[in-house]
PDB file of C-alpha atoms and ligand atoms in Angstrom:
ATOM      1  CA  MET C   1       9.247  -2.219  14.620  1.00 84.00           C
ATOM      2  CA  PRO C   2       8.819   1.081  12.353  1.00 88.00           C
ATOM      3  CA  ILE C   3      11.199   1.369   9.520  1.00 89.00           C
ATOM      4  CA  ASP C   4      13.519   4.120   8.190  1.00 91.00           C
ATOM      5  CA  PRO C   5      11.631   5.512   5.104  1.00 92.00           C
ATOM      6  CA  ARG C   6      15.033   6.726   3.498  1.00 92.00           C
ATOM      7  CA  ALA C   7      16.969   3.322   4.110  1.00 92.00           C
ATOM      8  CA  PRO C   8      18.128   1.398   1.090  1.00 96.00           C
ATOM      9  CA  TYR C   9      15.620  -0.851  -0.312  1.00 97.00           C
ATOM     10  CA  ASP C  10      15.692  -4.317   1.264  1.00 97.00           C
ATOM     11  CA  PRO C  11      14.755  -6.782  -1.509  1.00 98.00           C
ATOM     12  CA  ASN C  12      13.918  -9.529   1.094  1.00 98.00           C
ATOM     13  CA  ASN C  13      10.970  -7.548   2.576  1.00 98.00           C
ATOM     14  CA  ILE C  14       7.755  -9.363   2.498  1.00 98.00           C
ATOM     15  CA  PHE C  15       6.029  -7.440  -0.056  1.00 98.00           C
ATOM     16  CA  ALA C  16       9.036  -7.891  -2.505  1.00 98.00           C
ATOM     17  CA  LYS C  17       8.697 -11.686  -1.810  1.00 98.00           C
ATOM     18  CA  ILE C  18       4.900 -11.277  -2.745  1.00 98.00           C
ATOM     19  CA  LEU C  19       5.802  -9.516  -6.010  1.00 98.00           C
ATOM     20  CA  ARG C  20       8.128 -12.234  -6.834  1.00 98.00           C
ATOM     21  CA  GLY C  21       5.686 -14.865  -6.268  1.00 98.00           C
ATOM     22  CA  GLU C  22       7.713 -16.408  -3.394  1.00 98.00           C
ATOM     23  CA  ILE C  23       4.772 -16.120  -0.897  1.00 98.00           C
ATOM     24  CA  PRO C  24       1.300 -15.983  -1.687  1.00 98.00           C
ATOM     25  CA  CYS C  25      -1.151 -13.286  -1.326  1.00 98.00           C
ATOM     26  CA  LYS C  26      -5.035 -12.782  -1.929  1.00 98.00           C
ATOM     27  CA  LYS C  27      -4.635 -10.768  -4.981  1.00 98.00           C
ATOM     28  CA  VAL C  28      -7.550  -8.491  -6.295  1.00 98.00           C
ATOM     29  CA  TYR C  29      -5.791  -6.439  -8.992  1.00 98.00           C
ATOM     30  CA  GLU C  30      -2.416  -6.447 -11.140  1.00 98.00           C
ATOM     31  CA  ASP C  31      -1.155  -4.178 -13.901  1.00 98.00           C
ATOM     32  CA  ASN C  32       2.128  -3.177 -15.088  1.00 98.00           C
ATOM     33  CA  PHE C  33       2.788  -0.759 -12.201  1.00 98.00           C
ATOM     34  CA  ALA C  34       0.911  -2.243  -9.246  1.00 98.00           C
ATOM     35  CA  LEU C  35      -0.375  -5.337  -7.317  1.00 98.00           C
ATOM     36  CA  ALA C  36      -3.293  -5.095  -4.854  1.00 99.00           C
ATOM     37  CA  PHE C  37      -4.316  -7.790  -2.269  1.00 99.00           C
ATOM     38  CA  HIS C  38      -6.161  -8.193   0.899  1.00 98.00           C
ATOM     39  CA  ASP C  39      -4.418  -7.284   4.070  1.00 98.00           C
ATOM     40  CA  ILE C  40      -3.520 -10.250   6.210  1.00 98.00           C
ATOM     41  CA  ASN C  41      -4.634  -8.711   9.423  1.00 98.00           C
ATOM     42  CA  PRO C  42      -7.686  -6.511   8.238  1.00 98.00           C
ATOM     43  CA  GLN C  43      -8.755  -3.314  10.177  1.00 97.00           C
ATOM     44  CA  ALA C  44     -12.190  -2.845   8.511  1.00 98.00           C
ATOM     45  CA  PRO C  45     -14.575  -5.360   6.310  1.00 98.00           C
ATOM     46  CA  VAL C  46     -12.589  -4.263   3.489  1.00 98.00           C
ATOM     47  CA  HIS C  47      -8.960  -3.651   3.911  1.00 98.00           C
ATOM     48  CA  LEU C  48      -6.797  -3.819   0.685  1.00 99.00           C
ATOM     49  CA  LEU C  49      -3.222  -3.010  -0.077  1.00 99.00           C
ATOM     50  CA  VAL C  50      -1.905  -1.479  -3.281  1.00 99.00           C
ATOM     51  CA  ILE C  51       1.943  -1.491  -3.748  1.00 99.00           C
ATOM     52  CA  PRO C  52       3.981  -0.242  -6.909  1.00 98.00           C
ATOM     53  CA  LYS C  53       5.866  -2.965  -8.611  1.00 98.00           C
ATOM     54  CA  GLY C  54       9.065  -0.740  -8.381  1.00 98.00           C
ATOM     55  CA  ALA C  55      11.467  -1.142  -5.567  1.00 98.00           C
ATOM     56  CA  TYR C  56      10.461   1.893  -3.277  1.00 98.00           C
ATOM     57  CA  VAL C  57      10.826   1.908   0.477  1.00 98.00           C
ATOM     58  CA  SER C  58       8.123   4.464   1.339  1.00 98.00           C
ATOM     59  CA  TRP C  59       6.050   7.409   0.061  1.00 98.00           C
ATOM     60  CA  ASP C  60       9.043   9.543   0.593  1.00 97.00           C
ATOM     61  CA  ASP C  61      11.215   7.258  -1.598  1.00 97.00           C
ATOM     62  CA  PHE C  62       8.473   6.980  -4.181  1.00 98.00           C
ATOM     63  CA  SER C  63       7.493  10.626  -4.717  1.00 98.00           C
ATOM     64  CA  GLU C  64      11.209  11.689  -4.768  1.00 97.00           C
ATOM     65  CA  LYS C  65      12.610   9.170  -7.041  1.00 98.00           C
ATOM     66  CA  ALA C  66      10.071   7.218  -9.128  1.00 98.00           C
ATOM     67  CA  PRO C  67       9.686   8.398 -12.790  1.00 98.00           C
ATOM     68  CA  ALA C  68       6.411  10.183 -13.658  1.00 98.00           C
ATOM     69  CA  GLU C  69       5.027   7.238 -15.476  1.00 98.00           C
ATOM     70  CA  GLU C  70       5.421   4.895 -12.368  1.00 98.00           C
ATOM     71  CA  ILE C  71       3.781   7.552 -10.227  1.00 98.00           C
ATOM     72  CA  ALA C  72       0.903   8.067 -12.413  1.00 98.00           C
ATOM     73  CA  GLY C  73       0.432   4.454 -13.210  1.00 98.00           C
ATOM     74  CA  PHE C  74       0.389   3.572  -9.375  1.00 98.00           C
ATOM     75  CA  ILE C  75      -2.145   6.380  -8.611  1.00 98.00           C
ATOM     76  CA  ARG C  76      -4.465   5.197 -11.401  1.00 98.00           C
ATOM     77  CA  ALA C  77      -4.105   1.558 -10.038  1.00 98.00           C
ATOM     78  CA  VAL C  78      -5.100   2.706  -6.476  1.00 98.00           C
ATOM     79  CA  GLY C  79      -8.149   4.574  -7.883  1.00 98.00           C
ATOM     80  CA  GLN C  80      -8.976   1.438 -10.067  1.00 98.00           C
ATOM     81  CA  VAL C  81      -8.700  -0.926  -7.096  1.00 98.00           C
ATOM     82  CA  ALA C  82     -11.146   1.129  -5.106  1.00 98.00           C
ATOM     83  CA  ARG C  83     -13.669   1.370  -7.947  1.00 98.00           C
ATOM     84  CA  GLU C  84     -13.519  -2.382  -8.650  1.00 98.00           C
ATOM     85  CA  ALA C  85     -14.055  -3.035  -4.660  1.00 98.00           C
ATOM     86  CA  GLY C  86     -17.055  -1.128  -4.835  1.00 98.00           C
ATOM     87  CA  LEU C  87     -15.810   1.495  -2.311  1.00 98.00           C
ATOM     88  CA  VAL C  88     -16.372   4.727  -4.292  1.00 98.00           C
ATOM     89  CA  ASP C  89     -20.148   5.051  -3.721  1.00 98.00           C
ATOM     90  CA  PRO C  90     -20.158   4.451   0.080  1.00 98.00           C
ATOM     91  CA  GLY C  91     -16.803   6.076   0.540  1.00 98.00           C
ATOM     92  CA  TYR C  92     -13.612   4.932   1.822  1.00 98.00           C
ATOM     93  CA  ARG C  93     -10.381   5.813   3.597  1.00 98.00           C
ATOM     94  CA  MET C  94      -6.783   5.614   2.120  1.00 98.00           C
ATOM     95  CA  LEU C  95      -3.539   5.740   4.048  1.00 97.00           C
ATOM     96  CA  ALA C  96       0.030   5.439   3.640  1.00 98.00           C
ATOM     97  CA  ASN C  97       2.114   5.206   6.853  1.00 97.00           C
ATOM     98  CA  VAL C  98       5.586   6.596   6.516  1.00 97.00           C
ATOM     99  CA  GLY C  99       8.490   5.980   8.893  1.00 95.00           C
ATOM    100  CA  GLY C 100       8.537   5.914  12.731  1.00 96.00           C
ATOM    101  CA  HIS C 101       5.832   8.416  13.607  1.00 95.00           C
ATOM    102  CA  GLY C 102       3.585   7.002  10.863  1.00 96.00           C
ATOM    103  CA  HIS C 103       4.328   3.444  12.154  1.00 96.00           C
ATOM    104  CA  GLN C 104       5.241   1.878   8.905  1.00 97.00           C
ATOM    105  CA  GLU C 105       6.325  -1.702   9.334  1.00 98.00           C
ATOM    106  CA  VAL C 106       6.838  -3.140   5.866  1.00 98.00           C
ATOM    107  CA  PRO C 107       9.659  -1.284   3.827  1.00 98.00           C
ATOM    108  CA  HIS C 108       8.044  -1.376   0.548  1.00 98.00           C
ATOM    109  CA  LEU C 109       5.696   1.438  -0.305  1.00 98.00           C
ATOM    110  CA  HIS C 110       1.951   0.443   0.326  1.00 98.00           C
ATOM    111  CA  VAL C 111      -1.360   2.398   0.448  1.00 98.00           C
ATOM    112  CA  HIS C 112      -4.098   0.959   2.590  1.00 98.00           C
ATOM    113  CA  LEU C 113      -7.695   1.148   1.407  1.00 98.00           C
ATOM    114  CA  PHE C 114     -10.317   0.571   4.092  1.00 98.00           C
ATOM    115  CA  GLY C 115     -13.971   0.345   3.448  1.00 98.00           C
ATOM    116  CA  GLY C 116     -17.275  -1.392   4.267  1.00 98.00           C
ATOM    117  CA  ARG C 117     -18.009   0.733   7.437  1.00 97.00           C
ATOM    118  CA  GLN C 118     -18.231   4.298   8.590  1.00 97.00           C
ATOM    119  CA  PHE C 119     -14.838   5.682   9.727  1.00 96.00           C
ATOM    120  CA  TYR C 120     -14.701   8.341  12.481  1.00 93.00           C
ATOM    121  CA  ALA C 121     -13.589  11.755  11.803  1.00 93.00           C
ATOM    122  CA  MET C 122      -9.821  12.208  11.853  1.00 87.00           C
ATOM    123  CA  VAL C 123      -8.668  13.496  15.332  1.00 83.00           C
ATOM    124  CA  PRO C 124      -5.142  13.780  16.631  1.00 76.00           C
ATOM    125  CA  GLN C 125      -4.351  10.972  19.119  1.00 66.00           C
TER     126      GLN C 125
HETATM  127  P1  AMP X 201       2.149  -0.549   7.734  1.00 87.20           P
HETATM  128  O1  AMP X 201       2.200  -0.590   9.424  1.00 87.20           O
HETATM  129  O2  AMP X 201       1.506   0.541   6.913  1.00 87.20           O
HETATM  130  O3  AMP X 201       3.477  -0.943   7.194  1.00 87.20           O
HETATM  131  O4  AMP X 201       1.234  -1.933   7.447  1.00 87.20           O
HETATM  132  C1  AMP X 201       1.813  -3.010   7.025  1.00 87.20           C
HETATM  133  C2  AMP X 201       0.567  -4.024   6.667  1.00 87.20           C
HETATM  134  O5  AMP X 201       0.890  -5.218   5.900  1.00 87.20           O
HETATM  135  C3  AMP X 201      -0.129  -4.487   7.984  1.00 87.20           C
HETATM  136  O6  AMP X 201      -1.656  -3.956   7.782  1.00 87.20           O
HETATM  137  C4  AMP X 201      -0.163  -6.022   7.783  1.00 87.20           C
HETATM  138  O7  AMP X 201      -1.249  -6.648   8.453  1.00 87.20           O
HETATM  139  C5  AMP X 201       0.035  -6.134   6.343  1.00 87.20           C
HETATM  140  N1  AMP X 201       0.774  -7.436   6.089  1.00 87.20           N
HETATM  141  C6  AMP X 201       2.146  -7.979   6.584  1.00 87.20           C
HETATM  142  N2  AMP X 201       2.278  -8.975   5.997  1.00 87.20           N
HETATM  143  C7  AMP X 201       1.379  -9.312   5.157  1.00 87.20           C
HETATM  144  C8  AMP X 201       1.134 -10.292   3.976  1.00 87.20           C
HETATM  145  N3  AMP X 201       1.997 -11.416   3.809  1.00 87.20           N
HETATM  146  N4  AMP X 201       0.053 -10.308   3.327  1.00 87.20           N
HETATM  147  C9  AMP X 201      -0.821  -9.338   3.424  1.00 87.20           C
HETATM  148  N5  AMP X 201      -0.574  -8.202   4.307  1.00 87.20           N
HETATM  149  C10 AMP X 201       0.321  -8.273   5.057  1.00 87.20           C
END
């Protein structure tokens, strides 16, 4: 069920629980601003999720409210995760779903990194 990208943050969402260590993840990267782990239902040979450590529901929430230091730290982390996963040379796709039309399901901002195969050109569906 898609979420409201402007709703108040729900501290019981699944990624908040992963950040608190209450449920496990297959971690690939962590720093002061971000955590990255394998998606539980991969849509490509490499499918990673990068999430900010701060409590932001969506890209909308993050881009409007996060301090510049957190925005810079998170974007740096996304790039670092992609580099460490060896995705840069072959190329990769990154995606953040937002709200209903974007079909965002988890109400904590996450960037998907997809790699390991050729992706099709973007076409409207
Ligand atoms: P979205 O539709 O952009 O909100 O995507 C949510 C993503 O989170 C999906 O690709 C799910 O497979 C993934 N996901 C949900 N729960 C977990 C979990 N516990 N660990 C890793 N990935 C998860």
